[in-house]
Amino acid sequence: MQRCSETIGAIASALAKAQAELENPQKTLTATIHSPFPREESRTFRYASLASGLDIVRKTLSRHEIATVQSTEVDKEAGLIRLITVLAHSSGEWLSSNWPVCPVTETAAPHRMGAALTYARRYALFTLVGIAGEDDLDAPDLGAPIDTGAGPAPETNAGRSTSPGGRPTNGHALDAGTALPGPGRRRPVPARPAAPPPRPTSSAPPPSPGHPPETSPAPPRPCAKPRPSRRCRI
C-alpha cells in the first residue's frame, strides 16, 4: 500500500515549520495497567485526550495549509478493522499511516470497538505529526527498587557488610544496641569459652584382622598356706 505521494518536498517543508510550533498536549488523564503476574505491581501512567491533541494539531497544521483526515477500512484477509490517517498539503502531496484497530468480530460490541478506535486515532495522529501524548513506560524507573519477592538485601561495600552508619563490619553482624567504636579505637573481642576436657580413650591399638585381640594377663592368686604334715605314731 502506498504511504505517500510521489513527491513530498512541499509537505515535508510545511510539516517541518509546523513541528517547530507544535507542543505536546497536557497529560490530564490517568490510566492503570494491571499486571497478570502476582508479584508485579500495576503501572499507572498519564496521557492526553484525543480532543486536546486535535485542538493543538489542527490549529498549527492549518496555518501551514496541512489538513488531517482519519478514516477506517475493513481488511477482509486479515480480519481486522484498520485506521487510515492522512496529512494532505495544499500542493497535492500527502503522507499517510495504517493502524490496526481491532478484529472485525468486535463490531458486535460497539463500545469496545469505539474505545479501540479512539485509542488508535490518538496514537496514529500523534505519531504522524511528531508529538507525545503519554508517559514513557518503555524502561522502568532506575531510581525505584525492583520487587523480586525476596527480602531486602544487606548493603555491601567491596564485598563487606556495612552497618547502618556506613562503617564496615568485616562480615560480622553487630548485635542490636552495640555501639560502634570511635575513630582510632578497636572494639573489644569477647573471650572464647574454654573447650571441654577430652574424653579418656583406650591407648591399645585395634586388633588386626585374623588375629584375636590381646588380653591382659589375670592377676596372680595369693599363695595358700602349707598344711602341716601328719606323722604316724608307732
GROMACS .gro file of C-alpha atoms in nm:
model
  234
    1MET     CA    1   0.000   0.000   0.000
    2GLN     CA    2   0.132   0.343  -0.094
    3ARG     CA    3   0.201   0.559   0.213
    4CYS     CA    4   0.285   0.893   0.045
    5SER     CA    5   0.263   1.083  -0.281
    6GLU     CA    6   0.529   1.057  -0.549
    7THR     CA    7   0.694   1.373  -0.421
    8ILE     CA    8   0.685   1.505  -0.063
    9GLY     CA    9   0.909   1.810  -0.082
   10ALA     CA   10   0.637   2.069  -0.028
   11ILE     CA   11   0.455   1.885   0.252
   12ALA     CA   12   0.783   1.799   0.423
   13SER     CA   13   0.884   2.167   0.427
   14ALA     CA   14   0.544   2.275   0.560
   15LEU     CA   15   0.539   1.998   0.822
   16ALA     CA   16   0.886   2.093   0.944
   17LYS     CA   17   0.769   2.450   1.005
   18ALA     CA   18   0.455   2.324   1.180
   19GLN     CA   19   0.652   2.093   1.408
   20ALA     CA   20   0.861   2.387   1.527
   21GLU     CA   21   0.538   2.536   1.662
   22LEU     CA   22   0.374   2.218   1.791
   23GLU     CA   23   0.375   2.145   2.164
   24ASN     CA   24   0.288   1.826   2.347
   25PRO     CA   25  -0.064   1.833   2.492
   26GLN     CA   26  -0.110   1.833   2.867
   27LYS     CA   27  -0.149   1.490   3.025
   28THR     CA   28  -0.464   1.535   3.226
   29LEU     CA   29  -0.592   1.175   3.229
   30THR     CA   30  -0.460   0.874   3.421
   31ALA     CA   31  -0.472   0.507   3.323
   32THR     CA   32  -0.370   0.192   3.513
   33ILE     CA   33  -0.225  -0.124   3.358
   34HIS     CA   34  -0.296  -0.428   3.576
   35SER     CA   35  -0.024  -0.692   3.561
   36PRO     CA   36  -0.126  -1.059   3.520
   37PHE     CA   37   0.168  -1.165   3.740
   38PRO     CA   38   0.106  -1.177   4.117
   39ARG     CA   39   0.446  -1.035   4.217
   40GLU     CA   40   0.444  -0.748   3.967
   41GLU     CA   41   0.266  -0.431   4.067
   42SER     CA   42   0.025  -0.244   3.844
   43ARG     CA   43   0.164   0.051   3.650
   44THR     CA   44  -0.002   0.391   3.626
   45PHE     CA   45   0.069   0.649   3.356
   46ARG     CA   46  -0.070   0.982   3.246
   47TYR     CA   47  -0.190   1.063   2.894
   48ALA     CA   48  -0.355   1.339   2.693
   49SER     CA   49  -0.702   1.302   2.548
   50LEU     CA   50  -0.769   1.289   2.175
   51ALA     CA   51  -0.969   1.613   2.192
   52SER     CA   52  -0.684   1.813   2.348
   53GLY     CA   53  -0.439   1.678   2.090
   54LEU     CA   54  -0.671   1.759   1.797
   55ASP     CA   55  -0.708   2.120   1.914
   56ILE     CA   56  -0.330   2.171   1.907
   57VAL     CA   57  -0.265   1.978   1.583
   58ARG     CA   58  -0.543   2.130   1.371
   59LYS     CA   59  -0.468   2.489   1.470
   60THR     CA   60  -0.097   2.452   1.400
   61LEU     CA   61  -0.117   2.248   1.078
   62SER     CA   62  -0.387   2.466   0.927
   63ARG     CA   63  -0.156   2.768   0.941
   64HIS     CA   64   0.078   2.577   0.708
   65GLU     CA   65  -0.200   2.452   0.476
   66ILE     CA   66  -0.195   2.092   0.604
   67ALA     CA   67  -0.520   1.906   0.671
   68THR     CA   68  -0.571   1.589   0.875
   69VAL     CA   69  -0.810   1.313   0.762
   70GLN     CA   70  -0.882   0.987   0.950
   71SER     CA   71  -1.096   0.707   0.807
   72THR     CA   72  -1.146   0.332   0.858
   73GLU     CA   73  -1.149   0.029   0.628
   74VAL     CA   74  -1.209  -0.343   0.669
   75ASP     CA   75  -0.920  -0.577   0.593
   76LYS     CA   76  -1.102  -0.898   0.498
   77GLU     CA   77  -0.786  -1.104   0.452
   78ALA     CA   78  -0.653  -1.024   0.800
   79GLY     CA   79  -0.996  -0.992   0.960
   80LEU     CA   80  -0.910  -0.650   1.103
   81ILE     CA   81  -1.053  -0.301   1.107
   82ARG     CA   82  -0.779  -0.054   1.010
   83LEU     CA   83  -0.746   0.321   1.062
   84ILE     CA   84  -0.606   0.536   0.779
   85THR     CA   85  -0.461   0.874   0.887
   86VAL     CA   86  -0.367   1.120   0.609
   87LEU     CA   87  -0.185   1.453   0.617
   88ALA     CA   88  -0.280   1.638   0.296
   89HIS     CA   89  -0.099   1.952   0.178
   90SER     CA   90  -0.239   2.224  -0.047
   91SER     CA   91   0.022   2.130  -0.309
   92GLY     CA   92  -0.142   1.792  -0.358
   93GLU     CA   93   0.127   1.598  -0.169
   94TRP     CA   94   0.027   1.375   0.117
   95LEU     CA   95   0.153   1.135   0.387
   96SER     CA   96  -0.044   0.851   0.547
   97SER     CA   97  -0.026   0.577   0.808
   98ASN     CA   98  -0.215   0.248   0.850
   99TRP     CA   99  -0.300   0.145   1.206
  100PRO     CA  100  -0.479  -0.180   1.309
  101VAL     CA  101  -0.775  -0.108   1.534
  102CYS     CA  102  -0.943  -0.436   1.635
  103PRO     CA  103  -1.074  -0.765   1.491
  104VAL     CA  104  -1.384  -0.748   1.273
  105THR     CA  105  -1.571  -0.956   1.531
  106GLU     CA  106  -1.555  -0.658   1.773
  107THR     CA  107  -1.823  -0.485   1.564
  108ALA     CA  108  -2.073  -0.689   1.765
  109ALA     CA  109  -1.969  -0.482   2.071
  110PRO     CA  110  -1.975  -0.119   1.952
  111HIS     CA  111  -1.850   0.023   2.283
  112ARG     CA  112  -1.536  -0.190   2.267
  113MET     CA  113  -1.474  -0.105   1.904
  114GLY     CA  114  -1.526   0.265   1.981
  115ALA     CA  115  -1.272   0.255   2.264
  116ALA     CA  116  -1.017   0.085   2.039
  117LEU     CA  117  -1.082   0.336   1.761
  118THR     CA  118  -1.026   0.634   1.992
  119TYR     CA  119  -0.703   0.475   2.113
  120ALA     CA  120  -0.586   0.419   1.755
  121ARG     CA  121  -0.679   0.771   1.638
  122ARG     CA  122  -0.483   0.932   1.919
  123TYR     CA  123  -0.169   0.721   1.868
  124ALA     CA  124  -0.174   0.740   1.488
  125LEU     CA  125  -0.221   1.118   1.475
  126PHE     CA  126   0.034   1.198   1.746
  127THR     CA  127   0.290   0.968   1.582
  128LEU     CA  128   0.241   1.111   1.235
  129VAL     CA  129   0.285   1.477   1.338
  130GLY     CA  130   0.562   1.402   1.592
  131ILE     CA  131   0.420   1.479   1.937
  132ALA     CA  132   0.391   1.272   2.256
  133GLY     CA  133   0.067   1.236   2.447
  134GLU     CA  134   0.158   0.982   2.720
  135ASP     CA  135   0.430   0.895   2.972
  136ASP     CA  136   0.723   0.686   2.854
  137LEU     CA  137   0.689   0.337   3.005
  138ASP     CA  138   0.943   0.161   2.785
  139ALA     CA  139   1.202   0.145   3.068
  140PRO     CA  140   1.143   0.107   3.444
  141ASP     CA  141   1.230   0.387   3.683
  142LEU     CA  142   1.601   0.345   3.758
  143GLY     CA  143   1.564   0.505   4.099
  144ALA     CA  144   1.290   0.273   4.220
  145PRO     CA  145   1.372  -0.067   4.374
  146ILE     CA  146   1.271  -0.376   4.178
  147ASP     CA  147   1.049  -0.617   4.367
  148THR     CA  148   1.185  -0.971   4.333
  149GLY     CA  149   0.974  -1.131   4.604
  150ALA     CA  150   1.270  -1.168   4.841
  151GLY     CA  151   1.357  -0.963   5.146
  152PRO     CA  152   1.580  -0.654   5.134
  153ALA     CA  153   1.942  -0.734   5.059
  154PRO     CA  154   2.208  -0.603   5.301
  155GLU     CA  155   2.419  -0.315   5.181
  156THR     CA  156   2.772  -0.411   5.087
  157ASN     CA  157   3.097  -0.223   5.042
  158ALA     CA  158   3.360  -0.407   4.836
  159GLY     CA  159   3.218  -0.742   4.944
  160ARG     CA  160   3.195  -0.645   5.315
  161SER     CA  161   2.879  -0.585   5.512
  162THR     CA  162   2.824  -0.233   5.636
  163SER     CA  163   2.650  -0.103   5.941
  164PRO     CA  164   2.365   0.148   5.927
  165GLY     CA  165   2.624   0.423   5.978
  166GLY     CA  166   2.820   0.315   5.672
  167ARG     CA  167   3.118   0.159   5.858
  168PRO     CA  168   3.241  -0.183   5.752
  169THR     CA  169   3.180  -0.468   5.992
  170ASN     CA  170   3.414  -0.720   5.816
  171GLY     CA  171   3.129  -0.959   5.754
  172HIS     CA  172   3.025  -0.988   6.123
  173ALA     CA  173   2.681  -0.864   6.215
  174LEU     CA  174   2.654  -0.631   6.513
  175ASP     CA  175   2.411  -0.708   6.792
  176ALA     CA  176   2.126  -0.467   6.848
  177GLY     CA  177   2.230  -0.187   7.083
  178THR     CA  178   2.604  -0.241   7.033
  179ALA     CA  179   2.779   0.090   6.973
  180LEU     CA  180   3.043   0.114   6.709
  181PRO     CA  181   3.393   0.211   6.829
  182GLY     CA  182   3.509   0.564   6.759
  183PRO     CA  183   3.798   0.656   6.532
  184GLY     CA  184   4.125   0.503   6.641
  185ARG     CA  185   3.960   0.257   6.879
  186ARG     CA  186   3.913  -0.114   6.843
  187ARG     CA  187   3.607  -0.294   6.953
  188PRO     CA  188   3.693  -0.546   7.227
  189VAL     CA  189   3.674  -0.903   7.115
  190PRO     CA  190   3.484  -1.129   7.359
  191ALA     CA  191   3.683  -1.419   7.506
  192ARG     CA  192   3.610  -1.758   7.364
  193PRO     CA  193   3.472  -2.020   7.606
  194ALA     CA  194   3.718  -2.289   7.718
  195ALA     CA  195   3.698  -2.615   7.532
  196PRO     CA  196   3.566  -2.916   7.733
  197PRO     CA  197   3.829  -3.170   7.852
  198PRO     CA  198   3.884  -3.462   7.615
  199ARG     CA  199   3.720  -3.790   7.694
  200PRO     CA  200   3.955  -4.076   7.807
  201THR     CA  201   4.016  -4.323   7.533
  202SER     CA  202   4.194  -4.656   7.526
  203SER     CA  203   4.553  -4.641   7.400
  204ALA     CA  204   4.553  -5.005   7.285
  205PRO     CA  205   4.572  -5.036   6.905
  206PRO     CA  206   4.280  -5.203   6.731
  207PRO     CA  207   4.321  -5.575   6.660
  208SER     CA  208   4.446  -5.665   6.316
  209PRO     CA  209   4.217  -5.879   6.100
  210GLY     CA  210   4.269  -6.258   6.150
  211HIS     CA  211   4.426  -6.230   6.496
  212PRO     CA  212   4.233  -6.241   6.823
  213PRO     CA  213   4.262  -5.935   7.040
  214GLU     CA  214   4.527  -5.948   7.308
  215THR     CA  215   4.402  -5.969   7.665
  216SER     CA  216   4.582  -5.854   7.972
  217PRO     CA  217   4.704  -6.141   8.200
  218ALA     CA  218   4.497  -6.220   8.503
  219PRO     CA  219   4.642  -6.103   8.837
  220PRO     CA  220   4.826  -6.382   9.036
  221ARG     CA  221   4.636  -6.556   9.308
  222PRO     CA  222   4.767  -6.535   9.669
  223CYS     CA  223   4.976  -6.835   9.778
  224ALA     CA  224   4.798  -7.087  10.003
  225LYS     CA  225   4.942  -7.158  10.348
  226PRO     CA  226   5.119  -7.500  10.366
  227ARG     CA  227   4.936  -7.758  10.572
  228PRO     CA  228   5.135  -7.943  10.850
  229SER     CA  229   5.219  -8.299  10.750
  230ARG     CA  230   5.089  -8.582  10.967
  231ARG     CA  231   5.338  -8.834  11.106
  232CYS     CA  232   5.240  -9.181  11.201
  233ARG     CA  233   5.299  -9.273  11.565
  234ILE     CA  234   5.435  -9.622  11.644
   0.00000   0.00000   0.00000
